[in-house]
mmCIF file of C-alpha atoms in Angstrom:
data_model
loop_
_atom_site.group_PDB
_atom_site.id
_atom_site.type_symbol
_atom_site.label_atom_id
_atom_site.label_comp_id
_atom_site.label_asym_id
_atom_site.label_seq_id
_atom_site.Cartn_x
_atom_site.Cartn_y
_atom_site.Cartn_z
ATOM 1 C CA MET A 20 -0.188 35.854 2.023
ATOM 2 C CA ASP A 21 -3.627 37.722 0.021
ATOM 3 C CA VAL A 22 -4.500 34.920 -2.159
ATOM 4 C CA ARG A 23 -7.802 33.679 -1.606
ATOM 5 C CA PHE A 24 -8.547 29.706 -2.584
ATOM 6 C CA TRP A 25 -12.196 29.609 -3.078
ATOM 7 C CA PRO A 26 -13.277 26.134 -4.785
ATOM 8 C CA PRO A 27 -15.457 26.698 -7.711
ATOM 9 C CA LEU A 28 -19.470 24.420 -7.944
ATOM 10 C CA LYS A 29 -17.957 22.216 -11.439
ATOM 11 C CA LEU A 30 -14.677 21.144 -8.808
ATOM 12 C CA LEU A 31 -17.352 20.533 -5.319
ATOM 13 C CA ALA A 32 -18.886 19.000 -8.138
ATOM 14 C CA CYS A 33 -16.617 16.484 -9.401
ATOM 15 C CA ALA A 34 -15.224 16.321 -4.895
ATOM 16 C CA ARG A 35 -18.840 14.703 -3.915
ATOM 17 C CA VAL A 36 -19.161 11.981 -7.429
ATOM 18 C CA GLY A 37 -15.322 10.809 -7.098
ATOM 19 C CA ARG A 38 -16.169 10.488 -2.376
ATOM 20 C CA GLY A 39 -19.300 8.463 -3.531
ATOM 21 C CA ILE A 40 -18.020 5.867 -6.267
ATOM 22 C CA LEU A 41 -14.837 5.999 -3.163
ATOM 23 C CA TYR A 42 -17.111 4.953 -0.810
ATOM 24 C CA THR A 43 -18.558 1.976 -2.689
ATOM 25 C CA PHE A 44 -15.207 -0.291 -2.076
ATOM 26 C CA ASP A 45 -13.219 -1.718 0.444
ATOM 27 C CA TRP A 46 -10.432 -0.561 2.696
ATOM 28 C CA ASP A 47 -8.856 -3.261 1.499
ATOM 29 C CA THR A 48 -8.753 -2.695 -2.379
ATOM 30 C CA LEU A 49 -8.356 1.051 -1.938
ATOM 31 C CA ALA A 50 -5.406 0.161 0.435
ATOM 32 C CA ARG A 51 -3.743 -2.389 -2.813
ATOM 33 C CA SER A 52 -0.482 -1.295 -4.374
ATOM 34 C CA SER A 53 -1.342 -2.245 -7.558
ATOM 35 C CA GLY A 54 -3.345 -1.539 -10.494
ATOM 36 C CA ASP A 55 -6.564 -3.560 -9.923
ATOM 37 C CA TYR A 56 -8.647 -1.602 -8.678
ATOM 38 C CA ILE A 57 -8.941 1.497 -11.402
ATOM 39 C CA GLN A 58 -10.501 -0.444 -13.826
ATOM 40 C CA GLN A 59 -13.371 -1.705 -11.609
ATOM 41 C CA ILE A 60 -13.636 2.507 -11.028
ATOM 42 C CA GLU A 61 -13.337 3.359 -14.214
ATOM 43 C CA ASP A 62 -17.021 0.636 -14.839
ATOM 44 C CA LYS A 63 -17.573 2.564 -11.404
ATOM 45 C CA ILE A 64 -17.512 5.965 -13.123
ATOM 46 C CA SER A 65 -18.973 4.393 -16.485
ATOM 47 C CA THR A 66 -22.323 4.048 -14.156
ATOM 48 C CA PHE A 67 -22.605 7.002 -12.468
ATOM 49 C CA LEU A 68 -22.224 8.984 -16.039
ATOM 50 C CA LEU A 69 -25.186 9.123 -16.666
ATOM 51 C CA SER A 70 -27.231 10.824 -13.240
ATOM 52 C CA ALA A 71 -24.184 13.375 -13.825
ATOM 53 C CA VAL A 72 -23.688 14.205 -17.006
ATOM 54 C CA GLU A 73 -26.443 16.933 -16.673
ATOM 55 C CA THR A 74 -24.386 18.291 -13.594
ATOM 56 C CA PHE A 75 -21.302 18.792 -15.295
ATOM 57 C CA THR A 76 -22.655 20.287 -18.884
ATOM 58 C CA GLN A 77 -24.999 22.404 -16.717
ATOM 59 C CA LEU A 78 -22.230 23.815 -14.971
ATOM 60 C CA GLN A 79 -19.958 24.336 -17.294
ATOM 61 C CA SER A 80 -22.524 25.954 -19.471
ATOM 62 C CA GLU A 81 -23.027 28.608 -16.642
ATOM 63 C CA SER A 82 -19.317 28.760 -15.826
ATOM 64 C CA THR A 83 -19.025 30.186 -19.840
ATOM 65 C CA ASN A 84 -22.205 31.192 -19.836
ATOM 66 C CA SER A 85 -22.405 30.356 -23.370
ATOM 67 C CA THR A 86 -24.848 27.483 -24.597
ATOM 68 C CA ASP A 87 -21.552 26.533 -27.665
ATOM 69 C CA GLN A 88 -21.452 22.795 -27.593
ATOM 70 C CA ASN A 89 -17.853 23.832 -27.990
ATOM 71 C CA ASN A 90 -17.452 25.058 -24.787
ATOM 72 C CA GLN A 91 -19.642 21.754 -23.791
ATOM 73 C CA MET A 92 -17.743 19.389 -21.523
ATOM 74 C CA SER A 93 -18.077 15.880 -24.044
ATOM 75 C CA LEU A 94 -18.563 13.324 -21.724
ATOM 76 C CA SER A 95 -14.709 11.394 -22.545
ATOM 77 C CA LYS A 96 -13.855 14.796 -20.597
ATOM 78 C CA ILE A 97 -16.255 14.172 -18.018
ATOM 79 C CA LYS A 98 -14.257 10.620 -17.264
ATOM 80 C CA LYS A 99 -10.735 12.529 -17.001
ATOM 81 C CA LEU A 100 -11.693 13.887 -14.781
ATOM 82 C CA LEU A 101 -14.060 11.871 -12.536
ATOM 83 C CA LEU A 102 -10.615 9.222 -13.049
ATOM 84 C CA GLY A 103 -8.370 11.647 -11.600
ATOM 85 C CA MET A 104 -10.741 13.032 -8.559
ATOM 86 C CA THR A 105 -11.156 9.443 -7.727
ATOM 87 C CA MET A 106 -7.761 8.506 -7.890
ATOM 88 C CA ILE A 107 -6.764 11.650 -5.819
ATOM 89 C CA LEU A 108 -9.273 11.742 -3.445
ATOM 90 C CA ARG A 109 -8.308 7.674 -3.253
ATOM 91 C CA SER A 110 -4.343 8.584 -2.518
ATOM 92 C CA GLU A 111 -6.153 11.465 0.492
ATOM 93 C CA ILE A 112 -7.032 7.877 2.174
ATOM 94 C CA VAL A 113 -3.891 5.976 2.086
ATOM 95 C CA ASN A 114 -1.522 9.177 2.498
ATOM 96 C CA TRP A 115 -3.684 9.630 6.063
ATOM 97 C CA PHE A 116 -3.382 5.029 6.618
ATOM 98 C CA CYS A 117 0.593 6.080 6.192
ATOM 99 C CA CYS A 118 0.264 9.015 8.340
ATOM 100 C CA HIS A 119 -1.424 7.675 11.147
ATOM 101 C CA ARG A 120 0.462 4.114 11.735
ATOM 102 C CA PHE A 121 -0.713 4.162 14.434
ATOM 103 C CA THR A 122 -4.261 3.469 13.458
ATOM 104 C CA LEU A 123 -2.642 0.070 12.048
ATOM 105 C CA SER A 124 -4.296 -2.091 14.332
ATOM 106 C CA TRP A 125 -7.775 -1.810 13.997
ATOM 107 C CA SER A 126 -7.203 -0.536 10.190
ATOM 108 C CA ARG A 127 -8.764 -4.332 9.804
ATOM 109 C CA ASN A 128 -12.407 -3.291 10.361
ATOM 110 C CA PHE A 129 -12.057 0.327 8.772
ATOM 111 C CA ILE A 130 -14.585 1.229 7.489
ATOM 112 C CA VAL A 131 -14.325 4.772 5.080
ATOM 113 C CA ARG A 132 -17.711 6.781 5.142
ATOM 114 C CA ASN A 133 -18.128 6.096 9.376
ATOM 115 C CA THR A 134 -15.126 7.635 9.945
ATOM 116 C CA LEU A 135 -13.090 10.160 8.077
ATOM 117 C CA SER A 136 -14.838 13.377 7.611
ATOM 118 C CA TRP A 137 -13.966 15.923 3.998
ATOM 119 C CA TYR A 138 -14.503 19.653 3.220
ATOM 120 C CA SER A 139 -16.174 19.805 0.077
ATOM 121 C CA TYR A 140 -13.578 20.409 -2.368
ATOM 122 C CA GLY A 141 -12.170 16.728 -1.419
ATOM 123 C CA ILE A 142 -9.141 16.177 1.478
ATOM 124 C CA ILE A 143 -9.728 15.476 4.402
ATOM 125 C CA ASN A 144 -10.819 17.178 7.864
ATOM 126 C CA ARG A 145 -8.303 16.045 9.801
ATOM 127 C CA PHE A 146 -8.912 18.450 12.581
ATOM 128 C CA GLU A 147 -12.520 17.238 12.301
ATOM 129 C CA THR A 148 -12.334 12.900 11.441
ATOM 130 C CA ALA A 149 -9.715 13.430 15.373
ATOM 131 C CA ARG A 150 -12.454 14.545 16.809
ATOM 132 C CA GLY A 151 -14.307 11.766 16.014
ATOM 133 C CA LEU A 152 -12.624 9.575 17.230
ATOM 134 C CA ILE A 153 -11.479 10.823 20.101
ATOM 135 C CA GLN A 154 -14.908 11.018 21.156
ATOM 136 C CA ASN A 155 -14.959 7.106 19.979
ATOM 137 C CA GLU A 156 -15.190 5.361 23.893
ATOM 138 C CA ARG A 157 -15.318 1.665 21.650
ATOM 139 C CA LEU A 158 -11.559 2.906 20.551
ATOM 140 C CA ASN A 159 -8.745 1.824 23.092
ATOM 141 C CA ILE A 160 -8.165 4.628 25.037
ATOM 142 C CA MET A 161 -4.077 5.114 24.642
ATOM 143 C CA LEU A 162 -5.557 5.677 20.674
ATOM 144 C CA ARG A 163 -8.226 8.385 21.662
ATOM 145 C CA PHE A 164 -5.282 10.157 24.274
ATOM 146 C CA THR A 165 -2.777 10.075 21.323
ATOM 147 C CA PHE A 166 -5.542 11.316 18.421
ATOM 148 C CA ALA A 167 -6.021 14.636 21.420
ATOM 149 C CA TYR A 168 -2.607 15.090 22.241
ATOM 150 C CA LYS A 169 -1.435 15.332 18.630
ATOM 151 C CA TYR A 170 -4.237 17.652 16.855
ATOM 152 C CA TYR A 171 -4.209 19.675 20.236
ATOM 153 C CA PHE A 172 -7.866 19.326 21.275
ATOM 154 C CA GLU A 173 -6.350 20.621 24.762
ATOM 155 C CA GLU A 174 -9.856 19.417 26.631
ATOM 156 C CA ASP A 175 -9.918 16.143 25.648
ATOM 157 C CA VAL A 176 -6.280 15.486 26.445
ATOM 158 C CA GLN A 177 -7.714 16.859 30.513
ATOM 159 C CA ARG A 178 -10.624 14.848 30.639
ATOM 160 C CA ILE A 179 -9.453 10.955 28.392
ATOM 161 C CA TRP A 180 -6.359 11.645 30.832
ATOM 162 C CA THR A 181 -8.932 12.032 34.108
ATOM 163 C CA ASN A 182 -10.348 9.127 33.303
ATOM 164 C CA MET A 183 -6.896 6.211 32.297
ATOM 165 C CA SER A 184 -4.863 4.233 34.426
ATOM 166 C CA GLU A 185 -2.231 3.996 36.075
ATOM 167 C CA ARG A 186 -0.072 1.983 34.082
ATOM 168 C CA ASP A 187 -1.602 3.706 30.896
ATOM 169 C CA ARG A 188 -0.065 7.413 32.589
ATOM 170 C CA HIS A 189 3.106 5.355 33.261
ATOM 171 C CA SER A 190 3.558 4.606 29.886
ATOM 172 C CA VAL A 191 2.861 7.946 28.728
ATOM 173 C CA ARG A 192 5.704 9.203 31.045
ATOM 174 C CA ILE A 193 7.829 6.338 30.083
ATOM 175 C CA ILE A 194 7.209 8.151 25.741
ATOM 176 C CA GLY A 195 7.780 11.670 28.301
ATOM 177 C CA LYS A 196 11.770 10.851 28.835
ATOM 178 C CA TYR A 197 12.116 10.555 24.495
ATOM 179 C CA SER A 198 9.419 12.672 23.205
ATOM 180 C CA ILE A 199 10.249 16.667 24.325
ATOM 181 C CA SER A 200 6.755 17.624 23.247
ATOM 182 C CA ILE A 201 4.962 15.178 25.515
ATOM 183 C CA ARG A 202 6.830 16.103 28.274
ATOM 184 C CA TYR A 203 4.704 19.802 28.034
ATOM 185 C CA TRP A 204 1.646 18.332 27.507
ATOM 186 C CA LEU A 205 3.040 15.547 30.301
ATOM 187 C CA ASN A 206 3.770 19.881 33.290
ATOM 188 C CA ALA A 207 0.601 20.756 31.847
ATOM 189 C CA LEU A 208 -2.174 17.382 32.969
ATOM 190 C CA GLU A 209 0.313 17.324 36.043
ATOM 191 C CA HIS A 210 0.127 20.639 37.370
ATOM 192 C CA ARG A 211 -3.566 20.489 36.008
ATOM 193 C CA SER A 212 -3.556 23.658 33.838
ATOM 194 C CA ALA A 213 -3.553 24.726 29.294
ATOM 195 C CA LEU A 214 -0.037 24.668 27.908
ATOM 196 C CA ASP A 215 2.514 27.349 28.077
ATOM 197 C CA TRP A 216 3.338 28.677 23.967
ATOM 198 C CA THR A 217 4.967 31.664 25.793
ATOM 199 C CA ASP A 218 7.460 29.018 27.572
ATOM 200 C CA ILE A 219 7.063 26.865 25.172
ATOM 201 C CA SER A 220 7.497 29.642 21.647
ATOM 202 C CA LEU A 221 11.078 30.267 24.026
ATOM 203 C CA ASN A 222 12.410 26.985 24.834
ATOM 204 C CA ILE A 223 12.036 25.215 21.607
ATOM 205 C CA LYS A 224 15.625 24.641 19.888
ATOM 206 C CA GLU A 225 15.346 21.347 18.433
ATOM 207 C CA GLU A 226 13.150 20.457 15.131
ATOM 208 C CA GLU A 227 12.076 17.299 16.837
ATOM 209 C CA PHE A 228 9.124 19.151 18.233
ATOM 210 C CA PHE A 229 8.080 21.022 15.054
ATOM 211 C CA VAL A 230 8.036 17.437 12.731
ATOM 212 C CA GLY A 231 6.760 15.423 16.150
ATOM 213 C CA ASN A 232 3.354 18.226 16.110
ATOM 214 C CA CYS A 233 2.879 18.444 12.584
ATOM 215 C CA PHE A 234 -0.862 17.046 12.801
ATOM 216 C CA GLY A 235 -1.357 20.354 15.121
ATOM 217 C CA ILE A 236 0.359 22.603 13.283
ATOM 218 C CA ARG A 237 -2.801 24.734 12.441
ATOM 219 C CA TYR A 238 -3.813 24.869 15.835
ATOM 220 C CA TYR A 239 -0.766 26.054 17.629
ATOM 221 C CA PHE A 240 0.898 28.212 14.849
ATOM 222 C CA THR A 241 -0.414 31.316 15.829
ATOM 223 C CA LYS A 242 0.487 30.791 19.426
ATOM 224 C CA LEU A 243 4.257 30.785 18.039
ATOM 225 C CA LEU A 244 5.535 34.335 19.961
ATOM 226 C CA SER A 245 7.841 35.544 16.685
ATOM 227 C CA ARG A 246 8.387 35.667 13.502
ATOM 228 C CA ASP A 247 11.212 33.118 14.052
ATOM 229 C CA ILE A 248 10.014 30.547 15.683
ATOM 230 C CA ARG A 249 7.260 30.690 13.066
ATOM 231 C CA TYR A 250 10.083 30.100 10.480
ATOM 232 C CA LYS A 251 11.169 27.037 11.860
ATOM 233 C CA CYS A 252 8.204 25.384 12.054
ATOM 234 C CA ILE A 253 8.131 25.517 8.561
ATOM 235 C CA LEU A 254 11.601 25.209 7.735
ATOM 236 C CA SER A 255 11.699 21.908 9.941
ATOM 237 C CA CYS A 256 7.738 20.538 8.513
ATOM 238 C CA LEU A 257 9.100 20.887 4.350
ATOM 239 C CA GLU A 258 12.210 19.226 5.523
ATOM 240 C CA HIS A 259 10.716 16.550 6.127
ATOM 241 C CA ASP A 260 7.928 16.396 4.459
ATOM 242 C CA CYS A 261 5.117 15.884 6.991
ATOM 243 C CA LEU A 262 3.436 18.768 6.301
ATOM 244 C CA HIS A 263 -0.289 18.559 4.030
ATOM 245 C CA ALA A 264 -0.440 21.157 1.615
ATOM 246 C CA PHE A 265 -3.684 22.265 2.998
ATOM 247 C CA ASP A 266 -2.683 23.098 6.326
ATOM 248 C CA LEU A 267 0.790 24.689 4.659
ATOM 249 C CA TYR A 268 -1.716 26.647 2.852
ATOM 250 C CA CYS A 269 -3.496 27.429 6.368
ATOM 251 C CA CYS A 270 0.089 28.490 7.874
ATOM 252 C CA LEU A 271 0.908 30.510 5.170
ATOM 253 C CA SER A 272 -2.250 32.182 4.857
ATOM 254 C CA GLU A 273 -2.223 33.562 8.574
ATOM 255 C CA LEU A 274 1.510 35.499 7.656
ATOM 256 C CA ASN A 275 1.527 38.594 6.201
ATOM 257 C CA ALA A 276 3.262 40.303 4.032
ATOM 258 C CA ASP A 277 5.489 41.661 4.509
ATOM 259 C CA GLU A 278 6.693 38.740 6.825
ATOM 260 C CA LEU A 279 5.880 36.379 4.223
ATOM 261 C CA ASN A 280 8.298 37.808 2.004
ATOM 262 C CA GLN A 281 10.639 37.730 4.972
ATOM 263 C CA MET A 282 10.248 33.765 5.152
ATOM 264 C CA PHE A 283 10.800 33.546 1.702
ATOM 265 C CA THR A 284 13.652 34.830 0.949
ATOM 266 C CA ARG A 285 15.119 32.680 3.851
ATOM 267 C CA LEU A 286 14.254 29.692 2.607
ATOM 268 C CA PRO A 287 16.901 27.147 1.196
ATOM 269 C CA GLN A 288 15.950 27.078 -2.580
ATOM 270 C CA ASP A 289 14.771 23.622 -2.401
ATOM 271 C CA ILE A 290 12.777 24.203 0.462
ATOM 272 C CA LEU A 291 11.273 27.010 -1.280
ATOM 273 C CA CYS A 292 10.280 25.229 -4.463
ATOM 274 C CA LYS A 293 8.169 22.299 -1.875
ATOM 275 C CA VAL A 294 5.651 25.311 -0.993
ATOM 276 C CA PHE A 295 5.233 26.565 -4.967
ATOM 277 C CA GLN A 296 5.043 22.568 -5.591
ATOM 278 C CA SER A 297 2.252 22.087 -3.203
ATOM 279 C CA PHE A 298 0.323 24.270 -4.874
ATOM 280 C CA LEU A 299 0.271 21.991 -7.516
ATOM 281 C CA HIS A 300 -1.523 19.782 -5.114
ATOM 282 C CA TRP A 301 -5.746 19.194 -5.002
ATOM 283 C CA PRO A 302 -7.393 21.174 -4.839
ATOM 284 C CA PHE A 303 -4.842 23.964 -5.250
ATOM 285 C CA GLN A 304 -4.016 23.746 -8.773
ATOM 286 C CA ILE A 305 -7.298 27.049 -9.746
ATOM 287 C CA ILE A 306 -4.618 29.154 -7.213
ATOM 288 C CA PHE A 307 -1.130 28.496 -9.129
ATOM 289 C CA LEU A 308 -0.831 30.666 -11.456
ATOM 290 C CA GLU A 309 -1.799 33.223 -8.698
ATOM 291 C CA VAL A 310 0.463 32.301 -6.550
ATOM 292 C CA ILE A 311 3.002 31.747 -9.389
ATOM 293 C CA ASN A 312 2.522 35.712 -10.494
ATOM 294 C CA ARG A 313 2.410 37.334 -7.133
ATOM 295 C CA PHE A 314 6.094 35.835 -5.807
ATOM 296 C CA GLN A 315 7.515 35.355 -9.279
ATOM 297 C CA THR A 316 10.902 37.433 -7.797
ATOM 298 C CA HIS A 317 11.730 34.711 -5.927
ATOM 299 C CA ILE A 318 10.935 31.667 -8.780
ATOM 300 C CA THR A 319 14.697 31.389 -9.047
ATOM 301 C CA GLU A 320 16.176 29.623 -12.592
ATOM 302 C CA ASP A 321 16.395 26.290 -11.063
ATOM 303 C CA ILE A 322 12.825 26.610 -9.252
ATOM 304 C CA TYR A 323 12.149 27.412 -12.389
ATOM 305 C CA PHE A 324 13.338 24.152 -13.905
ATOM 306 C CA ALA A 325 11.369 21.910 -11.362
ATOM 307 C CA LEU A 326 8.664 23.013 -11.402
ATOM 308 C CA ILE A 327 7.795 22.470 -15.058
ATOM 309 C CA ARG A 328 10.464 19.276 -14.676
ATOM 310 C CA GLU A 329 7.177 17.897 -12.218
ATOM 311 C CA LEU A 330 4.208 19.511 -15.183
ATOM 312 C CA ILE A 331 6.006 17.749 -17.702
ATOM 313 C CA ASP A 332 5.716 14.648 -15.233
ATOM 314 C CA LYS A 333 1.831 15.465 -14.406
ATOM 315 C CA VAL A 334 0.755 15.866 -17.893
ATOM 316 C CA SER A 335 2.773 12.263 -18.841
ATOM 317 C CA GLU A 336 0.640 10.756 -16.031
ATOM 318 C CA PRO A 337 -3.161 8.171 -17.518
ATOM 319 C CA TRP A 338 -5.531 10.568 -15.099
ATOM 320 C CA GLN A 339 -5.544 13.097 -14.038
ATOM 321 C CA ASP A 340 -6.704 16.130 -11.110
ATOM 322 C CA TYR A 341 -6.787 19.243 -12.920
ATOM 323 C CA ALA A 342 -5.731 20.965 -16.764
ATOM 324 C CA TYR A 343 -2.061 20.935 -16.120
ATOM 325 C CA GLU A 344 -1.693 21.801 -19.584
ATOM 326 C CA ASP A 345 -3.004 24.554 -19.762
ATOM 327 C CA ILE A 346 -0.475 25.565 -16.159
ATOM 328 C CA LEU A 347 2.743 24.440 -18.434
ATOM 329 C CA LYS A 348 1.826 26.566 -21.148
ATOM 330 C CA TYR A 349 1.604 29.201 -19.569
ATOM 331 C CA LEU A 350 5.215 28.437 -17.451
ATOM 332 C CA TRP A 351 6.495 28.158 -21.008
ATOM 333 C CA ASN A 352 4.971 30.824 -22.953
ATOM 334 C CA VAL A 353 4.610 33.866 -20.875
ATOM 335 C CA LEU A 354 7.822 33.003 -18.021
ATOM 336 C CA SER A 355 10.725 31.365 -20.065
ATOM 337 C CA PRO A 356 11.634 34.102 -21.324
ATOM 338 C CA LYS A 357 12.088 35.823 -17.980
ATOM 339 C CA TYR A 358 15.307 32.600 -18.308
ATOM 340 C CA SER A 359 18.908 32.548 -19.140
ATOM 341 C CA PRO A 360 18.529 31.372 -23.120
ATOM 342 C CA GLY A 361 20.640 28.181 -21.556
ATOM 343 C CA VAL A 362 17.381 27.065 -19.338
ATOM 344 C CA VAL A 363 15.120 27.386 -22.047
ATOM 345 C CA ARG A 364 17.848 26.248 -24.994
ATOM 346 C CA TYR A 365 17.714 22.717 -22.362
ATOM 347 C CA LEU A 366 14.376 23.224 -21.771
ATOM 348 C CA LYS A 367 12.835 22.716 -25.237
ATOM 349 C CA LYS A 368 14.842 19.160 -24.857
ATOM 350 C CA VAL A 369 12.387 18.092 -22.770
ATOM 351 C CA ASN A 370 10.291 15.341 -23.925
ATOM 352 C CA GLY A 371 7.700 16.760 -25.283
ATOM 353 C CA ILE A 372 7.268 20.184 -24.086
ATOM 354 C CA VAL A 373 7.666 22.152 -27.589
ATOM 355 C CA ARG A 374 4.852 19.363 -28.422
ATOM 356 C CA ILE A 375 2.344 20.537 -26.196
ATOM 357 C CA CYS A 376 2.624 23.692 -25.465
ATOM 358 C CA ALA A 377 2.321 24.473 -28.763
ATOM 359 C CA ASN A 378 -0.865 23.542 -29.418
#
């Protein structure tokens, strides 16, 4: 894919401040499903704001090459932006825990700052986080082994296996009776060899392999030997909603234009819609319109309708991590003439769209 993600300085600054705010909370507070913590976050932002506002306004001025006060971010806009940024980072942490349910046994002692590694643009670096946990010899060895094989740290899997008790190895062998991916690992471990990706690529039939190994997809995606198996990999993970937007972007970026167009043509409409919707997830909103314009021929009326509805929902949220109104206005004002009058008439009945796009 020839659309590249290059985060601007303002995004990096927001992510850094948002992470600093989050790190003032303990895990129990962040994990609450109630909205009690939101007011606490707003109070923290107000405290941070006085020291951060000068940086934000300077970055805004530099990005527009103007000193016009109309181009400066107001305090209220900065506060709203930071709230959205902090909330999305909190969602990233909660999502990490939901995906790593096998960590729940030690989550009571979880210290956010000491455990999670982050990319500068506000996404958890899952591979580096896993690496840190694997190397932490104070953790249960089965937990470390699980992180190692799920993220495809092959050398660590071999090393931990040699240090495991026979009882723990027996437990892994039992799991292997029900897990195709563990069977491939056991074959490599018993023979002290690397994983055979030629054999894996030729013999994978079940979607279970890809769904069960979605964490390590960035490691093995390019090792899959054919277009068909790479297609099955993406399709399976999207069907089961187990693929992080960042991992999807990384995989698509490995495909040339011909294979990507072929994949988009083959994917069912509802699955292809998920691909486009993934670029409405933080932090890929900044390239969403570029992706839409690049692959516009693949955007059917149903996909266009779904994207409009999702954007309306995002605009209606009490906090926002991006200027979704700008995206919505573009999709409506520029692209709506390309679709049938019936779809456009129906969308006009959707609450708020005409008002939003007319401003």
